[in-house]
Amino acid sequence: MAIEEINSQGGIKALGGAKLVLREADAGDSVEKAVSAAQRVLTREKISAGIGSWLSSFTLGVTEAAERLQVPWLSLSYADSITERGFKYTFQTSPVSSLQAEQALELVTDLARKHNRPIKKAAIVGDNTAATVFFFKPLREKLLAAKGIELVVDEVWTPPLADATAIVQKLRTSQPDIMFYGGTNFPDSIQVLQKVKEFGVKTPIQGVGAWLVTPEYVKAVGKELLDNIQTVVAAHPLKGQDELVKKFVKRTGEPFMTQDPLCTYAHVWLIKEAIELAKSADPKAIRDALAKIDLNAGPATSAFYPPRVKFDERGRRIGAAPLIVQWQGGEPFTVVPTAVATRSIVFHK
């Protein structure tokens, strides 16, 4: 969608109207496949910049390949370690996992207090993929204790999850006031949610990442089971973005827009802006342009809160802050911060 818009509006003006061309490579279902896909496309084609690979564990591998071949890479993945390796060609637009943990805990405890539902006991439930590990670590080590919250369940597995019964039984027994949930593997997550329903567990679920707000969940578990579940994300449609969402829904047939297409749309525009600034399609020149870019308006900032794109020396977007999204009536809506929310938050009865 972004490429079509850019090309129909005259392409890259600094390069005489040159058109953007997309080359796709399937990351598959493992780090190894993701890395070999990236290496294949980056060595066979003359690539100016890249985007991907969603899951932090895959992105860690893919950005190693991009760094080695000196191709600038934009990522929406969350893991802190993506921009802790001293790489010069990796740019991370999402707030990192540890920051999301801190800000999400602040937001949910604040909301709970305002609605007279203090959080005294918490559960951590999820897999050991990179982003969830970095989210859970500060909660476990310091953040929960600093708020006087007791960690009563701490269950982490390596996907695929064999059986969720024992985990959900622990939740039923300990009755935490909140569950921080990071089951990024779709079949694992469905299994946990179905067991939660089966055992009648009423613990509010606070997800970790945008994997929990995809259309597939409505198809698999139904909107009743999802209602009121919320998750912390790097991006989601905000107040005032109705036209963009409408365009996306019409084009794709998807029921709603989420973080992944929204960020990728902005990333393509960001690459366009960097090429304009560099006046070159050379990867090194584009990398240097991204390192000094500072935007606070236009499509390249459309996915981000606050709407500013400037990177620090590690390649992290300065000031990046997470949002909280909640399922309501079979669709996920931005509910926090209220200034950009598309719906008000709803609490469990």
Coordinates of C-alpha atoms in Angstrom, one line a residue:
M1 CA 0.0 0.0 0.0
A2 CA 2.8 2.4 0.9
I3 CA 4.9 1.5 -2.1
E4 CA 1.8 2.1 -4.4
E5 CA 1.2 5.5 -2.8
I6 CA 4.8 6.5 -3.1
N7 CA 5.2 5.4 -6.7
S8 CA 1.8 7.0 -7.7
Q9 CA 2.9 10.3 -6.1
G10 CA 6.0 10.5 -8.3
G11 CA 8.4 8.0 -6.7
I12 CA 11.7 9.1 -5.2
K13 CA 11.9 12.8 -6.2
A14 CA 15.6 13.1 -5.3
L15 CA 16.3 10.3 -7.8
G16 CA 14.3 11.7 -10.7
G17 CA 11.1 9.8 -9.8
A18 CA 12.8 6.4 -9.3
K19 CA 10.2 3.8 -8.2
L20 CA 10.4 1.6 -5.1
V21 CA 10.4 -2.1 -5.8
L22 CA 9.5 -4.8 -3.2
R23 CA 11.4 -8.0 -2.8
E24 CA 9.9 -10.5 -0.4
A25 CA 11.4 -13.4 1.5
D26 CA 9.5 -15.8 3.8
A27 CA 11.1 -16.1 7.2
G28 CA 9.5 -19.5 7.7
D29 CA 9.1 -21.0 11.2
S30 CA 12.6 -21.0 12.6
V31 CA 15.6 -18.6 13.1
E32 CA 17.6 -20.7 10.7
K33 CA 15.1 -20.3 7.9
A34 CA 14.7 -16.6 8.6
V35 CA 18.5 -16.0 8.4
S36 CA 18.9 -18.1 5.2
A37 CA 15.9 -16.2 3.6
A38 CA 17.5 -12.9 4.4
Q39 CA 20.9 -13.9 3.2
R40 CA 19.4 -15.2 -0.1
V41 CA 17.5 -12.0 -0.9
L42 CA 20.3 -9.7 0.3
T43 CA 23.0 -11.4 -1.8
R44 CA 21.0 -12.1 -4.9
E45 CA 19.4 -8.7 -5.3
K46 CA 20.7 -5.1 -4.9
I47 CA 18.7 -4.2 -1.8
S48 CA 18.7 -0.6 -0.5
A49 CA 17.0 -1.3 2.8
G50 CA 15.1 -4.0 4.6
I51 CA 12.1 -4.6 7.0
G52 CA 11.4 -7.6 9.3
S53 CA 11.1 -10.2 10.8
W54 CA 8.3 -9.8 13.3
L55 CA 9.4 -12.3 16.0
S56 CA 12.4 -10.9 18.0
S57 CA 14.2 -14.2 17.8
F58 CA 14.0 -14.2 14.0
T59 CA 15.0 -10.5 13.9
L60 CA 18.1 -11.1 16.0
G61 CA 19.3 -13.5 13.3
V62 CA 18.2 -11.5 10.3
T63 CA 19.8 -8.3 11.5
E64 CA 23.1 -10.1 11.8
A65 CA 23.0 -11.0 8.1
A66 CA 22.0 -7.4 7.3
E67 CA 24.8 -5.9 9.4
R68 CA 27.4 -8.2 7.8
L69 CA 26.2 -7.2 4.3
Q70 CA 25.8 -3.5 5.4
V71 CA 22.1 -3.1 4.5
P72 CA 20.0 -0.8 6.8
W73 CA 17.3 -2.7 8.5
L74 CA 14.1 -1.5 10.1
S75 CA 12.4 -3.6 12.8
L76 CA 9.2 -3.5 14.9
S77 CA 10.5 -6.3 17.1
Y78 CA 10.7 -5.6 20.8
A79 CA 13.7 -7.5 22.3
D80 CA 16.2 -5.2 24.0
S81 CA 19.1 -7.2 22.7
I82 CA 18.3 -6.3 19.0
T83 CA 20.0 -2.9 19.6
E84 CA 22.5 -3.9 22.3
R85 CA 25.0 -5.4 20.0
G86 CA 26.7 -2.3 18.7
F87 CA 25.2 -2.7 15.2
K88 CA 25.2 0.3 12.9
Y89 CA 22.6 -0.8 10.4
T90 CA 19.8 -1.9 12.7
F91 CA 17.0 0.6 13.5
Q92 CA 14.3 -0.4 16.1
T93 CA 11.1 1.7 16.0
S94 CA 9.2 -0.1 18.9
P95 CA 9.8 0.7 22.6
V96 CA 12.0 -2.2 23.8
S97 CA 10.5 -5.0 26.0
S98 CA 12.0 -3.9 29.3
L99 CA 10.7 -0.4 28.8
Q100 CA 7.3 -1.8 27.8
A101 CA 7.2 -3.9 31.0
E102 CA 7.9 -0.9 33.1
Q103 CA 5.4 1.4 31.4
A104 CA 2.7 -1.3 31.1
L105 CA 2.9 -2.1 34.8
E106 CA 2.7 1.6 35.6
L107 CA -0.4 1.9 33.4
V108 CA -2.2 -1.2 34.7
T109 CA -1.5 -0.5 38.4
D110 CA -2.7 3.1 37.9
L111 CA -5.9 2.0 36.1
A112 CA -6.5 -0.6 38.8
R113 CA -6.1 1.9 41.6
K114 CA -8.4 4.4 39.9
H115 CA -11.1 1.8 39.6
N116 CA -10.6 0.5 43.1
R117 CA -9.1 -2.9 42.1
P118 CA -5.7 -2.9 43.7
I119 CA -3.2 -5.5 42.3
K120 CA -1.6 -7.5 45.1
K121 CA -0.8 -10.8 43.3
A122 CA 0.5 -11.3 39.8
A123 CA 1.2 -14.3 37.5
I124 CA 3.8 -14.5 34.7
V125 CA 2.7 -17.0 32.0
G126 CA 4.4 -17.4 28.5
D127 CA 7.1 -18.8 26.3
N128 CA 10.8 -18.2 26.2
T129 CA 11.1 -16.3 22.9
A130 CA 13.3 -13.2 23.1
A131 CA 10.8 -10.4 23.5
T132 CA 8.8 -12.2 26.3
V133 CA 12.0 -13.0 28.1
F134 CA 13.1 -9.4 28.1
F135 CA 9.5 -8.3 29.2
F136 CA 9.3 -10.8 32.1
K137 CA 12.8 -10.3 33.4
P138 CA 12.4 -6.8 34.9
L139 CA 8.9 -7.7 36.3
R140 CA 10.4 -10.8 38.0
E141 CA 13.6 -9.2 39.2
K142 CA 12.4 -5.8 40.5
L143 CA 9.3 -4.1 39.1
L144 CA 6.6 -6.2 40.8
A145 CA 8.4 -6.1 44.2
A146 CA 8.8 -2.4 43.9
K147 CA 5.0 -2.0 43.7
G148 CA 4.5 -4.4 46.6
I149 CA 3.0 -7.1 44.2
E150 CA 3.6 -10.8 45.0
L151 CA 4.5 -13.1 42.1
V152 CA 2.4 -16.2 42.8
V153 CA 2.7 -18.0 39.4
D154 CA 5.8 -18.0 37.2
E155 CA 5.4 -20.4 34.2
V156 CA 7.6 -20.2 31.2
W157 CA 7.9 -22.9 28.4
T158 CA 9.7 -23.6 25.2
P159 CA 7.1 -23.7 22.3
P160 CA 5.3 -25.9 21.5
L161 CA 3.4 -26.3 24.8
A162 CA 2.4 -29.9 25.5
D163 CA -0.5 -29.2 27.9
A164 CA -1.7 -26.1 29.6
T165 CA -3.7 -27.9 32.3
A166 CA -1.1 -27.7 35.1
I167 CA -0.5 -24.0 34.4
V168 CA -4.2 -23.0 34.5
Q169 CA -4.7 -25.1 37.6
K170 CA -2.1 -23.0 39.3
L171 CA -3.9 -19.9 38.2
R172 CA -7.2 -21.2 39.6
T173 CA -5.6 -22.1 42.9
S174 CA -3.6 -18.9 43.5
Q175 CA -6.2 -16.4 42.0
P176 CA -3.8 -13.6 40.9
D177 CA -5.2 -10.1 40.3
I178 CA -3.4 -10.0 36.9
M179 CA -1.7 -12.4 34.5
F180 CA 1.1 -11.1 32.3
Y181 CA 0.7 -13.3 29.3
G182 CA 3.2 -14.0 26.5
G183 CA 2.3 -17.1 24.5
T184 CA 3.5 -16.0 21.1
N185 CA 3.0 -19.4 19.4
F186 CA -0.7 -19.4 18.2
P187 CA -1.6 -23.0 19.0
D188 CA 0.0 -22.6 22.5
S189 CA -1.9 -19.4 23.2
I190 CA -5.3 -20.8 22.0
Q191 CA -4.7 -23.8 24.3
V192 CA -4.0 -21.6 27.4
L193 CA -7.1 -19.4 26.7
Q194 CA -9.4 -22.4 26.2
K195 CA -8.2 -24.0 29.5
V196 CA -8.7 -20.6 31.2
K197 CA -12.3 -20.7 30.0
E198 CA -12.7 -24.4 30.9
F199 CA -11.5 -24.0 34.5
G200 CA -13.5 -20.8 35.0
V201 CA -10.4 -18.6 35.8
K202 CA -11.4 -15.0 36.0
T203 CA -8.0 -13.4 36.3
P204 CA -7.6 -10.3 34.1
I205 CA -5.2 -11.0 31.2
Q206 CA -2.5 -8.4 30.3
G207 CA -0.9 -9.6 27.1
V208 CA 2.7 -8.9 26.1
G209 CA 2.8 -8.0 22.4
A210 CA 0.6 -7.6 19.3
W211 CA 0.4 -11.3 18.6
L212 CA -2.6 -11.4 20.9
V213 CA -4.7 -9.0 18.8
T214 CA -4.7 -10.7 15.4
P215 CA -7.9 -11.6 13.5
E216 CA -7.0 -15.3 13.8
Y217 CA -7.9 -15.3 17.5
V218 CA -11.5 -14.3 16.8
K219 CA -11.8 -17.2 14.4
A220 CA -10.2 -19.7 16.8
V221 CA -11.7 -18.8 20.2
G222 CA -14.6 -16.5 19.5
K223 CA -15.2 -12.9 20.6
E224 CA -16.7 -13.8 24.0
L225 CA -13.5 -15.4 25.3
L226 CA -11.4 -12.5 24.1
D227 CA -13.6 -9.7 25.5
N228 CA -11.8 -7.4 27.9
I229 CA -8.4 -9.1 27.3
Q230 CA -5.8 -6.3 26.9
T231 CA -2.2 -6.3 25.6
V232 CA 0.7 -3.9 25.5
V233 CA 1.8 -3.1 21.9
A234 CA 4.3 -0.9 20.1
A235 CA 1.6 0.5 17.7
H236 CA -2.1 0.2 16.9
P237 CA -4.5 2.5 15.0
L238 CA -5.0 5.8 16.9
K239 CA -7.7 8.4 17.0
G240 CA -7.8 10.2 13.7
Q241 CA -6.5 7.3 11.6
D242 CA -9.9 6.1 10.3
E243 CA -9.2 6.8 6.7
L244 CA -5.9 4.8 6.7
V245 CA -7.6 1.9 8.5
K246 CA -10.6 2.0 6.0
K247 CA -8.2 1.9 3.1
F248 CA -6.3 -1.1 4.5
V249 CA -9.4 -3.1 5.3
K250 CA -10.8 -2.5 1.8
R251 CA -7.6 -3.5 0.2
T252 CA -6.8 -6.6 2.2
G253 CA -10.2 -7.9 3.3
E254 CA -8.8 -8.1 6.9
P255 CA -11.4 -7.2 9.5
F256 CA -9.2 -4.6 11.2
M257 CA -5.6 -3.1 11.1
T258 CA -3.0 -4.0 13.7
Q259 CA 0.6 -3.1 14.7
D260 CA 2.3 -5.2 12.0
P261 CA 0.8 -3.6 8.8
L262 CA 0.7 -0.2 10.5
C263 CA 4.4 -0.3 11.4
T264 CA 5.5 -1.8 8.0
Y265 CA 3.5 0.9 6.2
A266 CA 5.4 3.6 8.2
H267 CA 8.7 1.8 7.7
V268 CA 8.3 1.9 3.9
W269 CA 7.6 5.7 4.1
L270 CA 10.6 6.1 6.4
I271 CA 12.9 4.3 3.9
K272 CA 11.5 6.7 1.2
E273 CA 12.3 9.7 3.4
A274 CA 15.8 8.4 4.1
I275 CA 16.5 7.9 0.3
E276 CA 15.3 11.5 -0.3
L277 CA 17.6 12.8 2.4
A278 CA 20.6 10.7 1.1
K279 CA 19.8 11.5 -2.5
S280 CA 21.0 8.0 -3.2
A281 CA 19.9 4.3 -3.3
D282 CA 23.2 3.2 -1.8
P283 CA 22.6 1.2 1.4
K284 CA 25.4 3.0 3.3
A285 CA 24.1 6.5 2.4
I286 CA 20.6 5.4 3.5
R287 CA 21.9 4.1 6.7
D288 CA 23.6 7.4 7.4
A289 CA 20.4 9.3 6.6
L290 CA 18.4 7.1 9.0
A291 CA 20.9 7.8 11.7
K292 CA 20.3 11.5 11.5
I293 CA 16.6 11.6 10.4
D294 CA 14.2 13.6 12.6
L295 CA 10.6 13.6 11.6
N296 CA 7.5 14.5 13.5
A297 CA 4.8 14.5 10.8
G298 CA 3.7 12.6 7.7
P299 CA 3.1 8.9 6.8
A300 CA 6.6 7.9 8.1
T301 CA 5.5 8.7 11.6
S302 CA 1.9 7.5 11.3
A303 CA 2.4 4.2 13.2
F304 CA 4.2 5.7 16.2
Y305 CA 3.4 7.1 19.6
P306 CA 4.5 9.8 20.1
P307 CA 4.6 10.7 16.4
R308 CA 8.3 11.4 16.1
V309 CA 11.1 9.4 14.4
K310 CA 14.6 10.0 15.6
F311 CA 17.1 7.3 16.5
D312 CA 19.8 7.3 19.2
E313 CA 23.3 6.0 18.6
R314 CA 22.1 2.4 19.3
G315 CA 19.4 2.6 16.6
R316 CA 16.5 2.9 19.1
R317 CA 13.7 5.4 18.4
I318 CA 13.9 8.2 20.9
G319 CA 10.9 8.6 23.2
A320 CA 9.1 5.4 21.9
A321 CA 6.2 4.6 24.2
P322 CA 3.8 1.6 24.2
L323 CA 0.0 1.6 23.9
I324 CA -2.5 -0.7 25.6
V325 CA -5.0 -2.3 23.3
Q326 CA -8.2 -4.2 24.5
W327 CA -10.5 -6.6 22.8
Q328 CA -14.1 -5.3 22.8
G329 CA -16.8 -7.1 20.8
G330 CA -14.4 -9.1 18.7
E331 CA -12.2 -6.2 17.7
P332 CA -9.1 -4.7 19.4
F333 CA -9.1 -1.0 20.2
T334 CA -6.5 1.4 21.5
V335 CA -7.6 2.3 25.1
V336 CA -4.4 3.8 26.6
P337 CA -3.1 6.6 26.5
T338 CA -6.6 8.2 26.5
A339 CA -5.3 11.2 24.4
V340 CA -5.0 8.9 21.3
A341 CA -7.5 6.1 22.4
T342 CA -10.2 5.0 20.0
R343 CA -12.3 3.5 22.8
S344 CA -12.5 3.7 26.6
I345 CA -11.2 0.8 28.7
V346 CA -13.7 -1.8 30.0
F347 CA -13.2 -3.7 33.2
H348 CA -14.2 -7.2 34.1
K349 CA -17.5 -7.5 35.8

